[in-house]
Amino acid sequence: MTTVTYLTAKQFIEKHSAFTLGGLRSLIFNENSNGLAKSRAIVRIGRKVLIDEAKFFAWVESQDKAN
């Protein structure tokens, strides 16, 4: 069984300093147009927005157009 790590946007940027809070929020806001929604990396429970860390980084890898 795989352990899933969910992080809030603030926890995510504290753990991964390559991302800014504004940049991450922009990605989440535009998730339907940038493919992030299709990756299912964003989970909403009520007003809380959580990021599935593994799925998010799989989506990041898929953005590399050079491969």
Coordinates of N, CA, C and O in Angstrom, one line a residue:
M1 N 0.8 -1.2 0.0 CA 0.0 0.0 0.0 C 0.9 1.2 0.0 O 1.8 1.3 0.7
T2 N 0.5 2.2 -0.8 CA 1.3 3.4 -1.0 C 0.8 4.5 0.0 O -0.4 4.7 0.1
T3 N 1.7 5.2 0.6 CA 1.2 6.3 1.5 C 1.1 7.6 0.7 O 2.0 7.9 -0.1
V4 N 0.0 8.2 0.8 CA -0.2 9.5 0.0 C 0.0 10.6 1.0 O -0.4 10.6 2.1
T5 N 0.8 11.6 0.5 CA 1.0 12.8 1.3 C 0.3 14.0 0.8 O 0.5 14.3 -0.4
Y6 N -0.6 14.5 1.6 CA -1.4 15.7 1.2 C -0.9 16.9 2.0 O -0.6 16.8 3.2
L7 N -0.7 18.0 1.3 CA -0.1 19.2 1.9 C -1.0 20.4 1.5 O -1.5 20.4 0.4
T8 N -1.1 21.3 2.4 CA -1.8 22.6 2.1 C -0.8 23.4 1.2 O 0.4 23.0 1.2
A9 N -1.2 24.4 0.6 CA -0.3 25.2 -0.3 C 0.8 25.8 0.6 O 2.0 25.7 0.1
K10 N 0.5 26.2 1.8 CA 1.6 26.8 2.6 C 2.6 25.7 3.0 O 3.8 25.9 3.0
Q11 N 2.1 24.5 3.4 CA 3.0 23.4 3.8 C 3.9 23.0 2.6 O 5.1 22.7 2.7
F12 N 3.2 23.0 1.4 CA 3.9 22.6 0.2 C 5.1 23.6 -0.1 O 6.2 23.1 -0.4
I13 N 4.9 24.9 -0.1 CA 6.0 25.8 -0.4 C 7.1 25.8 0.7 O 8.2 26.1 0.4
E14 N 6.7 25.5 1.9 CA 7.7 25.4 3.0 C 8.6 24.2 2.7 O 9.8 24.3 3.0
K15 N 8.0 23.1 2.2 CA 8.8 21.9 2.0 C 9.6 22.0 0.6 O 10.6 21.4 0.5
H16 N 9.0 22.7 -0.3 CA 9.6 22.8 -1.7 C 9.8 24.3 -2.1 O 8.9 24.9 -2.7
S17 N 10.9 24.8 -1.7 CA 11.2 26.2 -1.9 C 11.3 26.7 -3.3 O 11.4 27.9 -3.5
A18 N 11.3 25.8 -4.3 CA 11.3 26.2 -5.7 C 10.0 26.9 -6.1 O 10.0 27.6 -7.1
F19 N 9.0 26.7 -5.3 CA 7.6 27.2 -5.6 C 7.3 28.4 -4.7 O 7.7 28.3 -3.5
T20 N 6.6 29.4 -5.2 CA 6.2 30.5 -4.3 C 4.7 30.2 -4.1 O 4.0 29.5 -4.8
L21 N 4.1 30.9 -3.0 CA 2.7 30.7 -2.7 C 1.9 31.3 -3.8 O 0.9 30.6 -4.3
G22 N 2.2 32.4 -4.4 CA 1.5 33.0 -5.5 C 1.5 32.2 -6.7 O 0.5 32.0 -7.4
G23 N 2.7 31.7 -7.0 CA 2.8 30.8 -8.2 C 2.0 29.5 -8.1 O 1.3 29.1 -9.0
L24 N 2.0 28.9 -6.9 CA 1.3 27.7 -6.7 C -0.2 28.0 -6.7 O -1.0 27.2 -7.3
R25 N -0.7 29.1 -6.1 CA -2.1 29.4 -6.1 C -2.5 29.7 -7.6 O -3.7 29.3 -7.9
S26 N -1.7 30.3 -8.4 CA -2.0 30.5 -9.8 C -2.2 29.2 -10.5 O -3.1 29.0 -11.3
L27 N -1.3 28.2 -10.3 CA -1.4 26.9 -10.9 C -2.8 26.2 -10.5 O -3.5 25.7 -11.3
I28 N -3.1 26.3 -9.2 CA -4.3 25.7 -8.7 C -5.5 26.4 -9.3 O -6.5 25.8 -9.7
F29 N -5.5 27.8 -9.3 CA -6.6 28.5 -9.9 C -6.9 28.2 -11.4 O -8.0 28.1 -11.8
N30 N -5.8 28.0 -12.1 CA -5.9 27.7 -13.5 C -5.8 26.2 -13.8 O -5.5 25.8 -14.9
E31 N -6.1 25.3 -12.9 CA -5.9 23.9 -13.0 C -6.7 23.3 -14.2 O -6.2 22.3 -14.8
N32 N -7.8 23.8 -14.5 CA -8.6 23.3 -15.7 C -8.0 23.5 -17.0 O -8.1 22.8 -17.9
S33 N -7.2 24.6 -17.1 CA -6.6 25.0 -18.4 C -5.2 24.5 -18.5 O -4.6 24.4 -19.6
N34 N -4.5 24.2 -17.4 CA -3.1 23.8 -17.5 C -2.9 22.3 -17.3 O -1.8 21.8 -17.3
G35 N -4.0 21.5 -17.1 CA -3.9 20.1 -17.1 C -3.7 19.5 -15.6 O -3.7 18.3 -15.4
L36 N -3.6 20.4 -14.7 CA -3.4 20.0 -13.3 C -4.6 19.3 -12.8 O -4.5 18.3 -12.0
A37 N -5.8 19.7 -13.2 CA -7.1 19.0 -12.7 C -7.1 17.6 -13.2 O -7.5 16.7 -12.5
K38 N -6.7 17.4 -14.5 CA -6.7 16.0 -15.1 C -5.8 15.1 -14.3 O -6.0 13.9 -14.2
S39 N -4.7 15.6 -13.7 CA -3.7 14.8 -13.0 C -4.3 14.4 -11.6 O -3.7 13.5 -11.0
R40 N -5.3 15.0 -11.2 CA -6.0 14.7 -9.9 C -5.0 15.0 -8.7 O -5.1 14.3 -7.7
A41 N -4.1 15.9 -8.9 CA -3.2 16.3 -7.8 C -3.8 17.2 -6.8 O -3.3 17.4 -5.7
I42 N -4.9 17.9 -7.1 CA -5.5 18.8 -6.2 C -6.8 18.2 -5.7 O -7.6 17.7 -6.4
V43 N -6.9 18.2 -4.4 CA -8.1 17.6 -3.7 C -8.7 18.7 -2.9 O -8.1 19.4 -2.1
R44 N -10.0 18.8 -3.0 CA -10.8 19.8 -2.2 C -11.7 19.1 -1.3 O -12.5 18.2 -1.6
I45 N -11.6 19.6 0.0 CA -12.5 19.1 1.0 C -13.2 20.4 1.6 O -12.5 21.1 2.4
G46 N -14.4 20.6 1.2 CA -15.0 21.9 1.6 C -14.2 23.0 1.0 O -13.9 23.0 -0.2
R47 N -13.7 24.0 1.8 CA -12.9 25.1 1.3 C -11.4 24.8 1.3 O -10.6 25.5 0.8
K48 N -11.1 23.7 2.0 CA -9.7 23.3 2.1 C -9.2 22.7 0.8 O -9.8 21.9 0.2
V49 N -8.0 23.2 0.3 CA -7.4 22.7 -0.9 C -6.1 22.0 -0.5 O -5.2 22.5 0.2
L50 N -6.0 20.7 -0.9 CA -4.8 19.9 -0.5 C -4.1 19.5 -1.8 O -4.8 19.3 -2.9
I51 N -2.8 19.3 -1.7 CA -2.0 18.9 -2.9 C -1.5 17.5 -2.6 O -0.8 17.3 -1.6
D52 N -1.8 16.6 -3.6 CA -1.2 15.2 -3.5 C 0.2 15.4 -4.1 O 0.4 15.6 -5.3
E53 N 1.2 15.3 -3.2 CA 2.6 15.6 -3.6 C 3.1 14.7 -4.7 O 3.7 15.3 -5.7
A54 N 2.9 13.4 -4.7 CA 3.4 12.6 -5.8 C 2.7 12.9 -7.1 O 3.4 13.0 -8.1
K55 N 1.4 13.1 -7.1 CA 0.7 13.4 -8.4 C 1.1 14.8 -8.9 O 1.2 15.0 -10.1
F56 N 1.4 15.7 -8.0 CA 1.8 17.0 -8.4 C 3.1 17.0 -9.2 O 3.3 17.5 -10.2
F57 N 4.1 16.2 -8.6 CA 5.4 16.2 -9.2 C 5.3 15.3 -10.5 O 6.1 15.6 -11.4
A58 N 4.4 14.4 -10.6 CA 4.3 13.6 -11.8 C 3.7 14.6 -12.9 O 4.2 14.5 -14.1
W59 N 2.8 15.5 -12.5 CA 2.3 16.5 -13.4 C 3.5 17.4 -13.9 O 3.6 17.8 -15.0
V60 N 4.3 17.9 -12.9 CA 5.4 18.7 -13.2 C 6.3 18.1 -14.3 O 6.7 18.7 -15.3
E61 N 6.6 16.8 -14.1 CA 7.5 16.0 -15.0 C 6.8 16.0 -16.4 O 7.5 16.1 -17.4
S62 N 5.5 15.9 -16.5 CA 4.8 15.8 -17.7 C 4.8 17.2 -18.5 O 4.6 17.2 -19.7
Q63 N 5.2 18.2 -17.8 CA 5.3 19.6 -18.4 C 6.5 19.8 -19.2 O 6.7 20.8 -19.9
D64 N 7.5 18.9 -19.0 CA 8.8 19.0 -19.7 C 8.6 18.7 -21.2 O 8.5 17.5 -21.5
K65 N 8.5 19.7 -22.0 CA 8.3 19.5 -23.4 C 9.5 18.9 -24.2 O 9.3 18.4 -25.3
A66 N 10.6 18.9 -23.6 CA 11.8 18.4 -24.2 C 11.8 16.9 -24.4 O 12.5 16.3 -25.3
N67 N 11.1 16.2 -23.5 CA 11.1 14.7 -23.6 C 10.0 14.2 -24.4 O 9.0 14.6 -24.7

